Coordinates of C-alpha atoms in Angstrom, one line a residue:
M849 CA 192.8 99.4 185.2
T850 CA 194.2 95.9 184.9
A851 CA 192.5 92.8 183.6
R852 CA 193.7 89.2 183.5
L853 CA 194.2 89.2 179.8
Y854 CA 197.1 88.1 177.6
A855 CA 198.3 88.5 174.1
A856 CA 200.2 85.6 172.6
V857 CA 202.3 85.7 169.4
D858 CA 203.6 83.0 167.1
G859 CA 205.9 84.7 164.6
G860 CA 207.1 82.5 161.8
N861 CA 209.3 83.3 158.8
S862 CA 206.3 83.9 156.6
K863 CA 203.4 85.0 158.8
T864 CA 202.5 85.9 162.4
D865 CA 199.5 84.8 164.4
V866 CA 198.4 86.8 167.4
V867 CA 195.8 85.7 169.9
L868 CA 194.2 87.8 172.6
G869 CA 192.5 85.9 175.4
D870 CA 191.5 85.8 179.1
F871 CA 192.5 84.0 182.2
D872 CA 189.6 81.5 181.8
G873 CA 190.6 80.3 178.4
R874 CA 188.3 82.4 176.2
I875 CA 189.8 83.6 172.9
L876 CA 188.7 87.2 172.4
A877 CA 190.5 87.8 169.1
R878 CA 192.9 86.3 166.6
V879 CA 194.7 88.1 163.8
T880 CA 197.2 87.1 161.2
G881 CA 199.8 89.3 159.6
P882 CA 203.2 89.3 157.9
T883 CA 206.4 87.9 159.5
T884 CA 207.8 89.6 162.6
S885 CA 211.1 87.8 162.3
P886 CA 214.1 90.1 163.1
H887 CA 216.1 88.0 160.6
V888 CA 213.8 89.3 157.9
L889 CA 212.8 92.7 159.1
G890 CA 215.6 93.7 161.5
L891 CA 214.9 94.3 165.1
P892 CA 213.3 97.7 164.7
G893 CA 211.1 96.4 161.9
A894 CA 210.1 93.3 163.9
V895 CA 209.1 95.4 166.9
T896 CA 207.1 97.8 164.8
Q897 CA 205.2 95.0 163.1
L898 CA 204.6 93.4 166.5
V899 CA 203.1 96.6 167.9
T900 CA 200.8 96.9 164.8
L901 CA 199.5 93.3 165.1
I902 CA 198.8 93.6 168.8
A903 CA 196.9 96.8 168.2
Q904 CA 194.9 95.0 165.6
A905 CA 194.1 92.2 168.1
R906 CA 193.0 94.7 170.7
A907 CA 190.8 96.4 168.1
A908 CA 189.3 93.1 167.0
A909 CA 188.5 92.3 170.7
A910 CA 187.0 95.8 171.2
L911 CA 189.4 96.2 174.1
P912 CA 189.2 99.7 175.6
P913 CA 192.5 101.7 175.8
D914 CA 192.5 101.7 179.6
I915 CA 192.5 97.9 179.8
E916 CA 196.1 96.7 180.3
L917 CA 197.3 93.3 179.3
S918 CA 198.6 91.2 182.2
Q919 CA 200.9 89.1 180.0
L920 CA 202.5 89.3 176.6
S921 CA 204.1 86.1 175.3
V922 CA 206.0 86.4 172.1
Y923 CA 207.5 83.3 170.4
I924 CA 209.3 84.3 167.2
A925 CA 211.5 82.9 164.4
G926 CA 214.9 84.5 164.6
A927 CA 215.2 84.4 168.4
D928 CA 217.8 81.6 168.2
L929 CA 220.9 82.8 170.0
P930 CA 220.8 83.9 173.6
I931 CA 221.9 87.4 172.6
E932 CA 219.0 87.6 170.1
V933 CA 216.5 86.5 172.7
E934 CA 218.0 89.1 175.1
R935 CA 217.7 91.9 172.6
L936 CA 214.2 91.0 171.7
N937 CA 213.2 90.7 175.3
T938 CA 214.6 94.2 176.0
A939 CA 212.9 95.7 173.0
V940 CA 209.5 94.1 173.7
T941 CA 209.6 94.9 177.5
S942 CA 210.4 98.5 176.7
L943 CA 207.1 98.8 174.7
A944 CA 205.2 98.3 178.0
L945 CA 202.4 96.6 176.1
A946 CA 201.7 94.4 179.1
T947 CA 202.5 94.1 182.8
T948 CA 205.0 91.4 182.1
S949 CA 206.5 90.1 178.8
T950 CA 208.2 86.9 177.7
V951 CA 210.1 86.4 174.5
D952 CA 211.7 83.2 173.1
N953 CA 212.1 81.1 170.0
D954 CA 208.9 80.1 168.1
L955 CA 209.8 76.4 168.6
F956 CA 208.8 76.6 172.2
A957 CA 205.3 77.6 171.1
L958 CA 205.2 74.6 168.7
L959 CA 206.4 72.3 171.5
R960 CA 203.7 73.5 173.9
A961 CA 201.1 73.2 171.2
G962 CA 202.1 69.6 170.7
T963 CA 202.1 68.5 174.3
S964 CA 201.5 69.6 177.9
T965 CA 204.1 67.0 179.0
P966 CA 206.9 68.9 180.9
D967 CA 209.6 66.7 179.5
A968 CA 209.6 67.0 175.7
V969 CA 211.6 67.5 172.6
G970 CA 210.3 69.3 169.5
V971 CA 211.6 69.1 166.0
V972 CA 210.4 71.3 163.2
C973 CA 211.1 70.5 159.6
G974 CA 209.4 73.0 157.3
A975 CA 211.3 75.4 155.1
G976 CA 214.2 74.9 157.5
I977 CA 215.0 72.5 160.4
N978 CA 215.6 73.0 164.1
A979 CA 214.9 71.4 167.5
V980 CA 214.4 72.4 171.1
G981 CA 213.8 70.5 174.3
R982 CA 212.6 71.2 177.8
R983 CA 212.7 69.4 181.1
R984 CA 210.3 69.8 184.0
D985 CA 212.8 71.7 186.1
G986 CA 212.9 74.4 183.4
T987 CA 216.2 73.3 181.8
T988 CA 216.1 73.7 178.0
S989 CA 218.1 72.5 175.0
R990 CA 218.4 74.4 171.7
F991 CA 220.7 74.8 168.7
P992 CA 222.1 78.0 167.1
A993 CA 220.0 77.3 163.9
L994 CA 222.2 79.3 161.6
G995 CA 222.0 76.9 158.7
Q996 CA 225.3 75.6 157.4
L997 CA 227.1 78.0 159.6
S998 CA 226.0 75.9 162.6
G999 CA 226.0 72.5 160.9
D1000 CA 222.3 72.3 160.1
W1001 CA 221.1 70.0 157.3
G1002 CA 217.5 69.6 156.1
G1003 CA 214.3 71.5 155.6
G1004 CA 212.1 71.9 152.5
H1005 CA 214.3 74.5 150.8
L1006 CA 217.3 72.2 151.0
L1007 CA 215.3 69.1 149.9
A1008 CA 214.0 71.0 146.9
A1009 CA 217.5 72.2 145.9
L1010 CA 218.9 68.6 146.3
T1011 CA 216.1 67.3 144.0
L1012 CA 217.2 69.7 141.2
Y1013 CA 220.8 69.0 142.0
H1014 CA 220.5 65.2 141.6
A1015 CA 218.3 65.6 138.5
C1016 CA 220.8 67.8 136.9
R1017 CA 223.8 65.5 137.6
A1018 CA 221.9 62.5 136.4
E1019 CA 220.9 64.2 133.1
D1020 CA 224.5 65.3 132.2
G1021 CA 226.2 62.2 133.4
R1022 CA 228.0 63.5 136.5
G1023 CA 225.8 61.6 138.9
P1024 CA 223.9 58.3 139.1
A1025 CA 220.7 57.7 137.1
T1026 CA 217.5 58.7 138.9
T1027 CA 213.9 59.1 137.9
L1028 CA 214.1 62.6 139.5
T1029 CA 215.3 63.7 136.1
E1030 CA 212.2 62.8 134.3
A1031 CA 210.0 63.9 137.2
V1032 CA 211.6 67.4 137.2
R1033 CA 211.2 67.8 133.4
N1034 CA 207.6 66.8 133.6
H1035 CA 206.8 68.9 136.6
F1036 CA 207.9 72.1 134.8
A1037 CA 206.8 70.9 131.3
L1038 CA 210.3 71.7 130.0
P1039 CA 212.4 69.4 127.7
T1040 CA 215.4 69.1 130.0
V1041 CA 216.5 69.7 133.6
E1042 CA 219.1 72.0 132.3
A1043 CA 216.3 74.1 130.8
V1044 CA 214.6 74.2 134.2
S1045 CA 217.8 75.4 135.9
I1046 CA 218.3 78.1 133.2
A1047 CA 214.7 79.2 133.6
L1048 CA 215.1 79.6 137.3
H1049 CA 218.4 81.4 136.9
L1050 CA 216.9 83.9 134.3
G1051 CA 213.7 84.4 136.2
D1052 CA 211.5 82.8 133.6
L1053 CA 210.4 80.5 136.4
P1054 CA 210.0 82.3 139.8
Q1055 CA 212.5 81.1 142.4
S1056 CA 209.6 80.3 144.7
R1057 CA 208.6 77.4 142.4
L1058 CA 211.8 75.6 143.2
D1059 CA 210.2 74.6 146.6
E1060 CA 207.6 72.6 144.7
L1061 CA 210.3 70.0 144.2
C1062 CA 210.3 69.0 147.9
E1063 CA 207.0 67.2 147.5
L1064 CA 208.2 65.7 144.2
L1065 CA 211.3 64.2 146.0
F1066 CA 209.0 62.2 148.4
E1067 CA 206.8 61.0 145.5
V1068 CA 209.8 59.7 143.6
A1069 CA 211.3 58.1 146.8
A1070 CA 208.1 56.4 147.5
A1071 CA 208.2 54.9 144.0
G1072 CA 211.5 53.2 144.8
D1073 CA 214.1 55.5 143.3
A1074 CA 217.4 54.9 145.0
V1075 CA 218.8 58.5 144.8
A1076 CA 215.6 60.1 146.2
G1077 CA 215.5 57.3 148.9
R1078 CA 219.0 58.2 150.0
V1079 CA 218.0 61.8 150.5
V1080 CA 215.0 60.8 152.6
R1081 CA 217.1 58.5 154.7
R1082 CA 219.6 61.3 155.2
L1083 CA 216.8 63.5 156.5
T1084 CA 215.7 60.7 158.8
D1085 CA 219.3 60.5 160.2
E1086 CA 219.3 64.2 160.8
I1087 CA 216.0 64.3 162.7
E1088 CA 217.0 61.3 164.8
A1089 CA 220.3 63.1 165.6
L1090 CA 218.4 66.3 166.7
V1091 CA 216.2 64.2 169.0
R1092 CA 219.1 62.2 170.4
V1093 CA 221.3 65.2 171.2
S1094 CA 218.3 67.2 172.7
A1095 CA 217.2 64.3 174.8
S1096 CA 220.8 63.5 175.9
R1097 CA 221.4 67.1 177.0
L1098 CA 218.3 66.9 179.2
D1099 CA 219.1 63.3 180.5
L1100 CA 215.8 62.1 179.0
L1101 CA 216.9 59.3 176.7
A1102 CA 215.9 56.6 179.2
A1103 CA 212.9 58.5 180.6
P1104 CA 209.4 58.9 179.4
Y1105 CA 209.1 62.1 177.3
T1106 CA 207.2 63.4 174.3
V1107 CA 208.7 64.0 170.9
V1108 CA 206.7 66.6 168.9
L1109 CA 207.1 66.6 165.1
G1110 CA 206.1 69.8 163.4
G1111 CA 206.5 71.8 160.2
G1112 CA 205.1 70.9 156.8
V1113 CA 207.6 68.2 155.9
L1114 CA 206.9 66.3 159.1
T1115 CA 203.2 66.9 159.4
A1116 CA 202.7 65.5 155.8
R1117 CA 203.6 62.1 157.3
H1118 CA 205.4 60.9 154.2
P1119 CA 205.5 57.1 154.9
Q1120 CA 209.2 56.5 154.3
L1121 CA 210.2 59.4 156.6
H1122 CA 207.5 59.1 159.2
E1123 CA 207.7 55.3 159.7
G1124 CA 211.5 55.5 159.7
L1125 CA 211.4 58.1 162.4
L1126 CA 208.9 56.2 164.5
S1127 CA 211.2 53.1 164.3
R1128 CA 214.4 55.1 165.0
I1129 CA 212.9 57.0 168.0
A1130 CA 211.5 53.8 169.5
A1131 CA 215.0 52.2 169.4
L1132 CA 216.6 55.4 170.7
S1133 CA 214.2 56.0 173.6
P1134 CA 211.8 53.1 174.2
R1135 CA 209.7 55.1 176.7
A1136 CA 209.3 58.1 174.5
T1137 CA 205.9 59.0 172.8
V1138 CA 205.8 60.6 169.4
T1139 CA 203.1 63.0 168.4
V1140 CA 202.6 64.9 165.1
L1141 CA 201.5 68.5 165.6
S1142 CA 197.8 69.0 164.8
T1143 CA 197.3 72.3 166.7
P1144 CA 198.5 75.7 165.4
P1145 CA 201.6 76.9 167.2
V1146 CA 199.8 80.0 168.3
A1147 CA 197.8 77.8 170.6
G1148 CA 201.1 76.9 172.2
A1149 CA 202.0 80.5 172.6
A1150 CA 198.6 81.1 174.3
L1151 CA 199.0 78.2 176.6
L1152 CA 202.5 79.4 177.6
A1153 CA 201.0 82.8 178.4
L1154 CA 198.3 81.0 180.5
D1155 CA 201.0 78.9 182.2
T1156 CA 202.5 82.2 183.4
L1157 CA 199.1 83.7 184.5
H1158 CA 198.3 80.5 186.4
D1159 CA 201.5 80.4 188.3
G1160 CA 203.3 77.9 186.1
A1161 CA 200.6 75.4 185.0
C1162 CA 197.5 76.2 182.9
P1163 CA 194.5 74.2 184.4
P1164 CA 193.4 71.3 182.1
K1165 CA 189.9 72.8 181.7
V1166 CA 191.4 76.1 180.6
E1167 CA 193.8 74.4 178.2
A1168 CA 191.0 72.3 176.7
A1169 CA 189.0 75.5 176.0
V1170 CA 192.0 77.1 174.3
R1171 CA 192.7 74.0 172.2
A1172 CA 189.0 73.8 171.2
A1173 CA 188.8 77.4 170.2
L1174 CA 192.0 77.4 168.1

């Protein structure tokens, strides 16, 4: 027995959201679980986790075993290279969890969550940084997203590390003076930045606490510190470059298109970064519209599934129902 139902997956590096819904936009279940990234779990582990979460969603929706899903749409961190997308597609399709399956990078879910505009570029700056773009004819733009191996710069992990880096160098005289030094000491209630570094190295401070310094960087930059300000401007440069290259590849620079900004660093709207980006993008593409993501990316995964079920375009009424529900 076949029903016009779908499962949509947004699999990030830290958690996975799964939604089960119907053709008319009703959300029947939503579950959250651990990451399904193959970079973290390996391909077999990612597939096993995916099967578990979809089973949980079916149970939460009280879906009988004889009801088959029409569409499974999986958007997952770690599906960066074409070969990675191909391998995931093959693995997911072989599970026969739905009549048809789609697998791609999680940024496409973020992009669809941010806009229904067919011409769009999305930039995520959370723990890491990446960008994708799409054009109404189906052409896409993407980056390898392999960190320094592929020339990437930015993301919360790097910003936090740079905060400690500059604080250390200012304290021992290798670098210019910066109030990051005092801010880092005070944040961890330790007498020196060197003591902070040693505590992180020895495990007296959990490595996870290093990420707290990302927010500290923006606070110090907002107070006028020159060193912190240079790091924020460097991030602005990088995000502008991601938009410029993505839009250029799609021949959108002079056209009306939407830029979606997502990830914790960008959705925080830190004034120096946010206002700088608005100014840069306006100069780069005067006809572009910038939006900051306010809808969970799993909504984008659901809308992409519904686009497929509705022959390429989810009706506005159905889209509105999904956005309201999620």
